[in-house]
């Protein structure tokens, strides 16, 4: 009986840890929709994203040693989060369960006793128990606070592979078997998997197929992150460029296209209408910024994110790829736009507006996901107030757009009541007539016809003031966000 206790996988308590369980299944068919954006990263992806960064950004114990992704029989990874908790990811090619445990550095017993044990089952559950000196004391009921100290993030079984991810508090008062992994405490890392499992989800004793133990103890709270110069510089540059692109240039560029086409009808900037030049400059800069950010984060991650990571990480990555696709598609559409006055021109106008607006909105959502709230952000050390600054910016953006719409409605109403057609004849009105040879097409600028109305000049001062307020607000928001990202950590 005592010999049996010195092997891996003793009885589990039967209590499951399913708090806040969620799953994110990213199917290859879905990734195929965005395949053009990640073709350059396919080589890195095939090596297994979950084990990228072993020894640099996370700790890893795998079998066989140095295996990658699908080539591994089993592995466990761990990383320290900004709030002090640790995240563990388990995976094995097993039919019943895969488990890992922590054995104290100073324990006198050999093998797998004593140990704090965590197991993922083929029923999509995470089970916790403890290895003791004999079977006669098992199963041991675990106190509720011990269950609350562990939170399941994902757990699944598919195609003969069990995987799960969970977070664990560093210690738990009143439970000596819940080993304290904070500070310099070190433990032997244990791992095993098997196929025997009861209908209720309990693991059947020591009926494992394989078991392993590290040859030496390891720290689970060690900061695996490389120095700022190589570890966080690229993510911070990625985040800053995305903020500059979508919060800054995209917001101003879209605002110019929506509200300022009738403005300054007789002025030109760089050979074209003022609104179009500013719009084009903003959107080209936006494309350059988010394209550079897209490349930087793939270089840092060495591929796409592991689909077993936190839901918010996967959601941020997927949204980012979609936004990048839309952001590249829209200027390509503009290059091949139909000639004004052709039947397909209205289709292009609606498509260009729809794709651009969707990209902008989704870009802001993706920024929100990256910033996070209450330690859910993707960069360590981002203060919670940054999340509220983004909310304030969204409110400011909506308010200014409402004021633009109100101003436009008031101007159009006044124009309808006081409109006087100014024909393109006579010396006194030539300065108000449109230049039919050089102006952009009417469906992009002003109402069709040989005449223009005073509506293009009405309210121009108020509109310009609103624009100045909006641009200053955008610059302040972008500067604040970029500085907050730069000093985070």
PDB file of C-alpha atoms in Angstrom, residues 112-375:
ATOM      1  CA  UNK A 112       5.684  11.877  -6.422  1.00  0.00           C
ATOM      2  CA  UNK A 113       4.920  12.340  -2.710  1.00  0.00           C
ATOM      3  CA  UNK A 114       3.972  14.774  -1.268  1.00  0.00           C
ATOM      4  CA  UNK A 115       2.562  16.933  -4.059  1.00  0.00           C
ATOM      5  CA  UNK A 116      -0.021  19.581  -4.844  1.00  0.00           C
ATOM      6  CA  UNK A 117      -1.798  18.104  -7.879  1.00  0.00           C
ATOM      7  CA  UNK A 118      -3.846  19.594 -10.722  1.00  0.00           C
ATOM      8  CA  UNK A 119      -5.453  17.493 -13.460  1.00  0.00           C
ATOM      9  CA  UNK A 120      -7.435  18.218 -16.629  1.00  0.00           C
ATOM     10  CA  UNK A 121      -9.919  15.504 -17.604  1.00  0.00           C
ATOM     11  CA  UNK A 122     -11.602  14.464 -20.825  1.00  0.00           C
ATOM     12  CA  UNK A 123     -14.846  15.854 -19.374  1.00  0.00           C
ATOM     13  CA  UNK A 124     -13.553  19.419 -19.694  1.00  0.00           C
ATOM     14  CA  UNK A 125     -12.899  19.809 -15.968  1.00  0.00           C
ATOM     15  CA  UNK A 126      -9.989  20.821 -13.777  1.00  0.00           C
ATOM     16  CA  UNK A 127      -9.494  18.738 -10.620  1.00  0.00           C
ATOM     17  CA  UNK A 128      -7.232  19.490  -7.660  1.00  0.00           C
ATOM     18  CA  UNK A 129      -5.986  17.089  -5.004  1.00  0.00           C
ATOM     19  CA  UNK A 130      -2.873  16.273  -2.990  1.00  0.00           C
ATOM     20  CA  UNK A 131      -0.548  13.306  -2.823  1.00  0.00           C
ATOM     21  CA  UNK A 132       0.035  11.935   0.675  1.00  0.00           C
ATOM     22  CA  UNK A 133       1.882   9.068   2.346  1.00  0.00           C
ATOM     23  CA  UNK A 134      -0.819   6.459   1.756  1.00  0.00           C
ATOM     24  CA  UNK A 135      -4.101   5.675   0.072  1.00  0.00           C
ATOM     25  CA  UNK A 136      -5.929   5.103   3.327  1.00  0.00           C
ATOM     26  CA  UNK A 137      -6.492   8.830   3.820  1.00  0.00           C
ATOM     27  CA  UNK A 138      -7.931   9.488   0.356  1.00  0.00           C
ATOM     28  CA  UNK A 139     -10.032  10.923  -1.084  1.00  0.00           C
ATOM     29  CA  UNK A 140      -9.657  14.044   1.045  1.00  0.00           C
ATOM     30  CA  UNK A 141     -12.358  16.724   0.727  1.00  0.00           C
ATOM     31  CA  UNK A 142     -10.838  20.101  -0.146  1.00  0.00           C
ATOM     32  CA  UNK A 143     -12.086  23.271   1.588  1.00  0.00           C
ATOM     33  CA  UNK A 144     -14.051  25.726  -0.507  1.00  0.00           C
ATOM     34  CA  UNK A 145     -11.368  28.405  -0.239  1.00  0.00           C
ATOM     35  CA  UNK A 146      -8.911  25.984  -1.843  1.00  0.00           C
ATOM     36  CA  UNK A 147     -11.242  25.669  -4.815  1.00  0.00           C
ATOM     37  CA  UNK A 148     -11.764  29.416  -5.078  1.00  0.00           C
ATOM     38  CA  UNK A 149      -7.996  29.970  -5.249  1.00  0.00           C
ATOM     39  CA  UNK A 150      -7.884  28.289  -8.681  1.00  0.00           C
ATOM     40  CA  UNK A 151      -9.806  29.592 -11.705  1.00  0.00           C
ATOM     41  CA  UNK A 152     -10.324  27.640 -14.913  1.00  0.00           C
ATOM     42  CA  UNK A 153      -9.859  29.704 -18.067  1.00  0.00           C
ATOM     43  CA  UNK A 154     -10.341  26.931 -20.630  1.00  0.00           C
ATOM     44  CA  UNK A 155     -10.601  23.135 -20.656  1.00  0.00           C
ATOM     45  CA  UNK A 156     -11.353  20.858 -23.588  1.00  0.00           C
ATOM     46  CA  UNK A 157     -10.861  17.414 -25.072  1.00  0.00           C
ATOM     47  CA  UNK A 158     -10.780  16.912 -28.838  1.00  0.00           C
ATOM     48  CA  UNK A 159      -9.074  14.604 -31.324  1.00  0.00           C
ATOM     49  CA  UNK A 160      -7.394  12.626 -28.553  1.00  0.00           C
ATOM     50  CA  UNK A 161      -5.819  15.716 -26.983  1.00  0.00           C
ATOM     51  CA  UNK A 162      -6.611  17.138 -23.550  1.00  0.00           C
ATOM     52  CA  UNK A 163      -5.716  20.746 -22.861  1.00  0.00           C
ATOM     53  CA  UNK A 164      -6.617  23.304 -20.223  1.00  0.00           C
ATOM     54  CA  UNK A 165      -5.480  26.640 -18.864  1.00  0.00           C
ATOM     55  CA  UNK A 166      -6.031  27.944 -15.339  1.00  0.00           C
ATOM     56  CA  UNK A 167      -4.773  30.589 -12.936  1.00  0.00           C
ATOM     57  CA  UNK A 168      -3.645  29.946  -9.372  1.00  0.00           C
ATOM     58  CA  UNK A 169      -3.072  32.231  -6.426  1.00  0.00           C
ATOM     59  CA  UNK A 170       0.493  32.096  -5.080  1.00  0.00           C
ATOM     60  CA  UNK A 171      -0.585  30.910  -1.624  1.00  0.00           C
ATOM     61  CA  UNK A 172      -3.602  30.154   0.539  1.00  0.00           C
ATOM     62  CA  UNK A 173      -3.894  30.818   4.268  1.00  0.00           C
ATOM     63  CA  UNK A 174      -4.788  27.788   6.333  1.00  0.00           C
ATOM     64  CA  UNK A 175      -3.917  25.179   3.698  1.00  0.00           C
ATOM     65  CA  UNK A 176      -0.378  23.851   3.966  1.00  0.00           C
ATOM     66  CA  UNK A 177      -0.925  21.517   1.017  1.00  0.00           C
ATOM     67  CA  UNK A 178      -1.582  24.527  -1.225  1.00  0.00           C
ATOM     68  CA  UNK A 179       2.100  25.197  -1.689  1.00  0.00           C
ATOM     69  CA  UNK A 180       3.321  28.770  -1.635  1.00  0.00           C
ATOM     70  CA  UNK A 181       4.899  29.450  -5.019  1.00  0.00           C
ATOM     71  CA  UNK A 182       5.769  33.110  -4.349  1.00  0.00           C
ATOM     72  CA  UNK A 183       9.222  34.513  -3.705  1.00  0.00           C
ATOM     73  CA  UNK A 184      12.173  32.156  -3.984  1.00  0.00           C
ATOM     74  CA  UNK A 185      10.259  28.971  -3.137  1.00  0.00           C
ATOM     75  CA  UNK A 186      11.186  26.154  -5.497  1.00  0.00           C
ATOM     76  CA  UNK A 187       9.537  22.839  -6.349  1.00  0.00           C
ATOM     77  CA  UNK A 188      10.068  19.739  -8.405  1.00  0.00           C
ATOM     78  CA  UNK A 189       7.671  19.801 -11.378  1.00  0.00           C
ATOM     79  CA  UNK A 190       5.735  16.537 -11.825  1.00  0.00           C
ATOM     80  CA  UNK A 191       3.696  15.504 -14.852  1.00  0.00           C
ATOM     81  CA  UNK A 192       1.696  12.429 -15.875  1.00  0.00           C
ATOM     82  CA  UNK A 193      -1.255  11.337 -17.970  1.00  0.00           C
ATOM     83  CA  UNK A 194      -3.518   8.309 -18.238  1.00  0.00           C
ATOM     84  CA  UNK A 195      -6.718   6.896 -19.667  1.00  0.00           C
ATOM     85  CA  UNK A 196      -8.528   5.494 -16.598  1.00  0.00           C
ATOM     86  CA  UNK A 197     -11.280   7.742 -15.374  1.00  0.00           C
ATOM     87  CA  UNK A 198     -14.546   7.076 -13.547  1.00  0.00           C
ATOM     88  CA  UNK A 199     -17.954   8.141 -14.885  1.00  0.00           C
ATOM     89  CA  UNK A 200     -18.122  10.928 -12.291  1.00  0.00           C
ATOM     90  CA  UNK A 201     -14.816  12.344 -13.524  1.00  0.00           C
ATOM     91  CA  UNK A 202     -12.600  11.035 -10.710  1.00  0.00           C
ATOM     92  CA  UNK A 203      -9.230   9.628 -11.685  1.00  0.00           C
ATOM     93  CA  UNK A 204      -8.697   5.996 -10.753  1.00  0.00           C
ATOM     94  CA  UNK A 205      -5.747   5.949  -8.397  1.00  0.00           C
ATOM     95  CA  UNK A 206      -2.323   5.432  -9.903  1.00  0.00           C
ATOM     96  CA  UNK A 207      -3.373   4.036 -13.269  1.00  0.00           C
ATOM     97  CA  UNK A 208      -1.222   6.319 -15.358  1.00  0.00           C
ATOM     98  CA  UNK A 209       0.415   5.665 -18.713  1.00  0.00           C
ATOM     99  CA  UNK A 210       3.462   7.907 -18.270  1.00  0.00           C
ATOM    100  CA  UNK A 211       4.947  10.038 -15.508  1.00  0.00           C
ATOM    101  CA  UNK A 212       7.915  12.397 -15.266  1.00  0.00           C
ATOM    102  CA  UNK A 213       9.669  14.636 -12.768  1.00  0.00           C
ATOM    103  CA  UNK A 214      12.207  17.404 -13.232  1.00  0.00           C
ATOM    104  CA  UNK A 215      15.710  16.496 -12.100  1.00  0.00           C
ATOM    105  CA  UNK A 216      15.979  19.702 -10.072  1.00  0.00           C
ATOM    106  CA  UNK A 217      13.696  22.214  -8.412  1.00  0.00           C
ATOM    107  CA  UNK A 218      12.409  25.256 -10.224  1.00  0.00           C
ATOM    108  CA  UNK A 219      10.930  28.600  -9.246  1.00  0.00           C
ATOM    109  CA  UNK A 220       7.400  29.329 -10.425  1.00  0.00           C
ATOM    110  CA  UNK A 221       7.472  33.052  -9.645  1.00  0.00           C
ATOM    111  CA  UNK A 222      10.684  33.782 -11.531  1.00  0.00           C
ATOM    112  CA  UNK A 223      10.300  36.726 -13.870  1.00  0.00           C
ATOM    113  CA  UNK A 224      10.900  35.114 -17.257  1.00  0.00           C
ATOM    114  CA  UNK A 225      10.357  38.376 -19.109  1.00  0.00           C
ATOM    115  CA  UNK A 226      13.488  39.568 -20.932  1.00  0.00           C
ATOM    116  CA  UNK A 227      14.784  43.070 -20.290  1.00  0.00           C
ATOM    117  CA  UNK A 228      12.740  45.933 -21.613  1.00  0.00           C
ATOM    118  CA  UNK A 229      15.119  46.421 -24.520  1.00  0.00           C
ATOM    119  CA  UNK A 230      14.148  43.083 -26.055  1.00  0.00           C
ATOM    120  CA  UNK A 231      11.130  41.802 -24.109  1.00  0.00           C
ATOM    121  CA  UNK A 232       8.578  44.611 -23.965  1.00  0.00           C
ATOM    122  CA  UNK A 233       9.862  47.118 -26.501  1.00  0.00           C
ATOM    123  CA  UNK A 234       8.099  45.457 -29.444  1.00  0.00           C
ATOM    124  CA  UNK A 235       4.709  45.019 -27.713  1.00  0.00           C
ATOM    125  CA  UNK A 236       4.825  48.626 -26.537  1.00  0.00           C
ATOM    126  CA  UNK A 237       5.774  49.838 -30.007  1.00  0.00           C
ATOM    127  CA  UNK A 238       2.937  47.733 -31.436  1.00  0.00           C
ATOM    128  CA  UNK A 239       0.407  49.202 -28.983  1.00  0.00           C
ATOM    129  CA  UNK A 240       1.619  52.772 -29.511  1.00  0.00           C
ATOM    130  CA  UNK A 241       1.461  52.516 -33.309  1.00  0.00           C
ATOM    131  CA  UNK A 242      -2.034  51.034 -33.185  1.00  0.00           C
ATOM    132  CA  UNK A 243      -3.226  53.878 -30.928  1.00  0.00           C
ATOM    133  CA  UNK A 244      -1.650  56.457 -33.247  1.00  0.00           C
ATOM    134  CA  UNK A 245      -3.251  54.762 -36.261  1.00  0.00           C
ATOM    135  CA  UNK A 246      -6.822  54.152 -35.087  1.00  0.00           C
ATOM    136  CA  UNK A 247      -7.367  56.668 -32.283  1.00  0.00           C
ATOM    137  CA  UNK A 248      -5.382  59.387 -34.046  1.00  0.00           C
ATOM    138  CA  UNK A 249      -5.116  59.444 -37.825  1.00  0.00           C
ATOM    139  CA  UNK A 250      -8.152  57.277 -38.634  1.00  0.00           C
ATOM    140  CA  UNK A 251     -10.442  59.383 -36.417  1.00  0.00           C
ATOM    141  CA  UNK A 252      -9.350  62.653 -38.033  1.00  0.00           C
ATOM    142  CA  UNK A 253      -9.320  61.242 -41.576  1.00  0.00           C
ATOM    143  CA  UNK A 254     -12.825  59.792 -41.347  1.00  0.00           C
ATOM    144  CA  UNK A 255     -14.153  62.987 -39.754  1.00  0.00           C
ATOM    145  CA  UNK A 256     -12.763  65.069 -42.634  1.00  0.00           C
ATOM    146  CA  UNK A 257     -14.393  62.817 -45.223  1.00  0.00           C
ATOM    147  CA  UNK A 258     -17.753  62.806 -43.463  1.00  0.00           C
ATOM    148  CA  UNK A 259     -18.255  66.457 -42.577  1.00  0.00           C
ATOM    149  CA  UNK A 260     -15.874  68.659 -44.579  1.00  0.00           C
ATOM    150  CA  UNK A 261     -16.487  67.904 -48.251  1.00  0.00           C
ATOM    151  CA  UNK A 262     -18.514  71.123 -48.763  1.00  0.00           C
ATOM    152  CA  UNK A 263     -15.972  73.248 -46.911  1.00  0.00           C
ATOM    153  CA  UNK A 264     -13.439  75.579 -48.554  1.00  0.00           C
ATOM    154  CA  UNK A 265     -14.866  75.037 -52.074  1.00  0.00           C
ATOM    155  CA  UNK A 266     -12.448  77.461 -53.688  1.00  0.00           C
ATOM    156  CA  UNK A 267      -9.279  76.408 -51.871  1.00  0.00           C
ATOM    157  CA  UNK A 268      -6.833  73.670 -52.678  1.00  0.00           C
ATOM    158  CA  UNK A 269      -4.074  71.916 -50.764  1.00  0.00           C
ATOM    159  CA  UNK A 270      -1.365  70.030 -52.646  1.00  0.00           C
ATOM    160  CA  UNK A 271      -3.375  70.404 -55.840  1.00  0.00           C
ATOM    161  CA  UNK A 272      -6.660  68.915 -54.559  1.00  0.00           C
ATOM    162  CA  UNK A 273      -9.517  69.897 -52.292  1.00  0.00           C
ATOM    163  CA  UNK A 274      -8.487  70.582 -48.706  1.00  0.00           C
ATOM    164  CA  UNK A 275     -10.647  67.854 -47.165  1.00  0.00           C
ATOM    165  CA  UNK A 276      -9.406  65.220 -49.619  1.00  0.00           C
ATOM    166  CA  UNK A 277      -5.736  66.033 -49.089  1.00  0.00           C
ATOM    167  CA  UNK A 278      -6.063  65.850 -45.297  1.00  0.00           C
ATOM    168  CA  UNK A 279      -8.160  62.683 -45.524  1.00  0.00           C
ATOM    169  CA  UNK A 280      -5.677  60.984 -47.815  1.00  0.00           C
ATOM    170  CA  UNK A 281      -2.656  61.990 -45.716  1.00  0.00           C
ATOM    171  CA  UNK A 282      -4.301  60.740 -42.517  1.00  0.00           C
ATOM    172  CA  UNK A 283      -5.384  57.417 -43.976  1.00  0.00           C
ATOM    173  CA  UNK A 284      -2.052  56.712 -45.683  1.00  0.00           C
ATOM    174  CA  UNK A 285      -0.260  57.394 -42.389  1.00  0.00           C
ATOM    175  CA  UNK A 286      -2.801  55.184 -40.614  1.00  0.00           C
ATOM    176  CA  UNK A 287      -2.049  52.303 -42.995  1.00  0.00           C
ATOM    177  CA  UNK A 288       1.700  52.703 -42.512  1.00  0.00           C
ATOM    178  CA  UNK A 289       1.350  52.749 -38.708  1.00  0.00           C
ATOM    179  CA  UNK A 290      -0.915  49.714 -38.304  1.00  0.00           C
ATOM    180  CA  UNK A 291       1.051  47.739 -40.908  1.00  0.00           C
ATOM    181  CA  UNK A 292       4.283  48.343 -38.985  1.00  0.00           C
ATOM    182  CA  UNK A 293       2.517  47.450 -35.717  1.00  0.00           C
ATOM    183  CA  UNK A 294       1.164  44.248 -37.278  1.00  0.00           C
ATOM    184  CA  UNK A 295       4.639  43.128 -38.331  1.00  0.00           C
ATOM    185  CA  UNK A 296       6.199  44.026 -34.960  1.00  0.00           C
ATOM    186  CA  UNK A 297       3.792  41.924 -32.909  1.00  0.00           C
ATOM    187  CA  UNK A 298       4.228  38.889 -35.160  1.00  0.00           C
ATOM    188  CA  UNK A 299       7.992  39.228 -34.858  1.00  0.00           C
ATOM    189  CA  UNK A 300       7.668  39.422 -31.070  1.00  0.00           C
ATOM    190  CA  UNK A 301       5.262  36.463 -30.787  1.00  0.00           C
ATOM    191  CA  UNK A 302       7.070  34.475 -33.478  1.00  0.00           C
ATOM    192  CA  UNK A 303       3.712  33.572 -34.966  1.00  0.00           C
ATOM    193  CA  UNK A 304       0.032  33.718 -34.114  1.00  0.00           C
ATOM    194  CA  UNK A 305      -1.079  33.492 -30.482  1.00  0.00           C
ATOM    195  CA  UNK A 306      -1.714  30.090 -28.955  1.00  0.00           C
ATOM    196  CA  UNK A 307      -5.451  29.379 -29.186  1.00  0.00           C
ATOM    197  CA  UNK A 308      -5.289  27.928 -25.682  1.00  0.00           C
ATOM    198  CA  UNK A 309      -4.338  31.270 -24.145  1.00  0.00           C
ATOM    199  CA  UNK A 310      -6.728  33.630 -22.387  1.00  0.00           C
ATOM    200  CA  UNK A 311      -9.902  34.399 -24.314  1.00  0.00           C
ATOM    201  CA  UNK A 312      -9.077  38.112 -24.331  1.00  0.00           C
ATOM    202  CA  UNK A 313      -5.672  37.408 -25.903  1.00  0.00           C
ATOM    203  CA  UNK A 314      -7.189  35.326 -28.702  1.00  0.00           C
ATOM    204  CA  UNK A 315     -10.024  37.829 -29.235  1.00  0.00           C
ATOM    205  CA  UNK A 316      -7.546  40.718 -29.449  1.00  0.00           C
ATOM    206  CA  UNK A 317      -5.421  38.840 -31.989  1.00  0.00           C
ATOM    207  CA  UNK A 318      -8.386  37.860 -34.180  1.00  0.00           C
ATOM    208  CA  UNK A 319      -9.857  41.384 -34.103  1.00  0.00           C
ATOM    209  CA  UNK A 320      -6.435  42.799 -34.926  1.00  0.00           C
ATOM    210  CA  UNK A 321      -6.094  40.611 -37.996  1.00  0.00           C
ATOM    211  CA  UNK A 322      -9.594  41.505 -39.202  1.00  0.00           C
ATOM    212  CA  UNK A 323      -8.912  45.220 -38.680  1.00  0.00           C
ATOM    213  CA  UNK A 324      -5.641  44.952 -40.583  1.00  0.00           C
ATOM    214  CA  UNK A 325      -7.381  43.191 -43.469  1.00  0.00           C
ATOM    215  CA  UNK A 326     -10.112  45.847 -43.661  1.00  0.00           C
ATOM    216  CA  UNK A 327      -7.577  48.650 -43.320  1.00  0.00           C
ATOM    217  CA  UNK A 328      -5.600  47.340 -46.295  1.00  0.00           C
ATOM    218  CA  UNK A 329      -8.641  46.471 -48.419  1.00  0.00           C
ATOM    219  CA  UNK A 330     -10.111  49.981 -48.223  1.00  0.00           C
ATOM    220  CA  UNK A 331      -7.237  51.922 -49.852  1.00  0.00           C
ATOM    221  CA  UNK A 332      -6.957  49.191 -52.503  1.00  0.00           C
ATOM    222  CA  UNK A 333     -10.659  49.729 -53.240  1.00  0.00           C
ATOM    223  CA  UNK A 334     -10.006  53.475 -53.493  1.00  0.00           C
ATOM    224  CA  UNK A 335      -7.214  52.945 -56.040  1.00  0.00           C
ATOM    225  CA  UNK A 336      -9.550  50.982 -58.328  1.00  0.00           C
ATOM    226  CA  UNK A 337     -12.683  53.056 -57.686  1.00  0.00           C
ATOM    227  CA  UNK A 338     -15.108  53.503 -60.611  1.00  0.00           C
ATOM    228  CA  UNK A 339     -15.152  56.788 -62.462  1.00  0.00           C
ATOM    229  CA  UNK A 340     -17.656  59.359 -61.111  1.00  0.00           C
ATOM    230  CA  UNK A 341     -21.015  59.158 -62.833  1.00  0.00           C
ATOM    231  CA  UNK A 342     -20.729  55.469 -63.739  1.00  0.00           C
ATOM    232  CA  UNK A 343     -23.374  53.012 -62.450  1.00  0.00           C
ATOM    233  CA  UNK A 344     -20.945  51.333 -60.050  1.00  0.00           C
ATOM    234  CA  UNK A 345     -19.821  54.558 -58.375  1.00  0.00           C
ATOM    235  CA  UNK A 346     -22.609  54.530 -55.708  1.00  0.00           C
ATOM    236  CA  UNK A 347     -21.711  50.925 -54.877  1.00  0.00           C
ATOM    237  CA  UNK A 348     -18.113  51.941 -54.324  1.00  0.00           C
ATOM    238  CA  UNK A 349     -19.156  54.922 -52.194  1.00  0.00           C
ATOM    239  CA  UNK A 350     -21.187  52.707 -49.863  1.00  0.00           C
ATOM    240  CA  UNK A 351     -18.559  49.947 -49.786  1.00  0.00           C
ATOM    241  CA  UNK A 352     -15.737  52.411 -49.071  1.00  0.00           C
ATOM    242  CA  UNK A 353     -17.746  53.998 -46.278  1.00  0.00           C
ATOM    243  CA  UNK A 354     -18.830  50.654 -44.814  1.00  0.00           C
ATOM    244  CA  UNK A 355     -15.393  49.046 -44.802  1.00  0.00           C
ATOM    245  CA  UNK A 356     -13.716  52.173 -43.421  1.00  0.00           C
ATOM    246  CA  UNK A 357     -16.275  52.696 -40.672  1.00  0.00           C
ATOM    247  CA  UNK A 358     -16.176  49.033 -39.666  1.00  0.00           C
ATOM    248  CA  UNK A 359     -12.376  49.082 -39.538  1.00  0.00           C
ATOM    249  CA  UNK A 360     -12.362  52.217 -37.387  1.00  0.00           C
ATOM    250  CA  UNK A 361     -14.930  50.902 -34.905  1.00  0.00           C
ATOM    251  CA  UNK A 362     -13.302  47.485 -34.666  1.00  0.00           C
ATOM    252  CA  UNK A 363      -9.896  49.134 -34.339  1.00  0.00           C
ATOM    253  CA  UNK A 364     -11.106  51.049 -31.284  1.00  0.00           C
ATOM    254  CA  UNK A 365     -12.585  47.849 -29.831  1.00  0.00           C
ATOM    255  CA  UNK A 366      -9.259  46.082 -30.357  1.00  0.00           C
ATOM    256  CA  UNK A 367      -7.441  48.913 -28.561  1.00  0.00           C
ATOM    257  CA  UNK A 368      -9.902  48.505 -25.670  1.00  0.00           C
ATOM    258  CA  UNK A 369      -9.145  44.769 -25.505  1.00  0.00           C
ATOM    259  CA  UNK A 370      -5.418  45.446 -25.465  1.00  0.00           C
ATOM    260  CA  UNK A 371      -5.650  48.045 -22.692  1.00  0.00           C
ATOM    261  CA  UNK A 372      -7.987  45.929 -20.587  1.00  0.00           C
ATOM    262  CA  UNK A 373      -9.203  46.688 -17.084  1.00  0.00           C
ATOM    263  CA  UNK A 374      -8.342  45.356 -13.643  1.00  0.00           C
ATOM    264  CA  UNK A 375      -5.163  43.531 -14.739  1.00  0.00           C
TER     265      UNK A 375
END
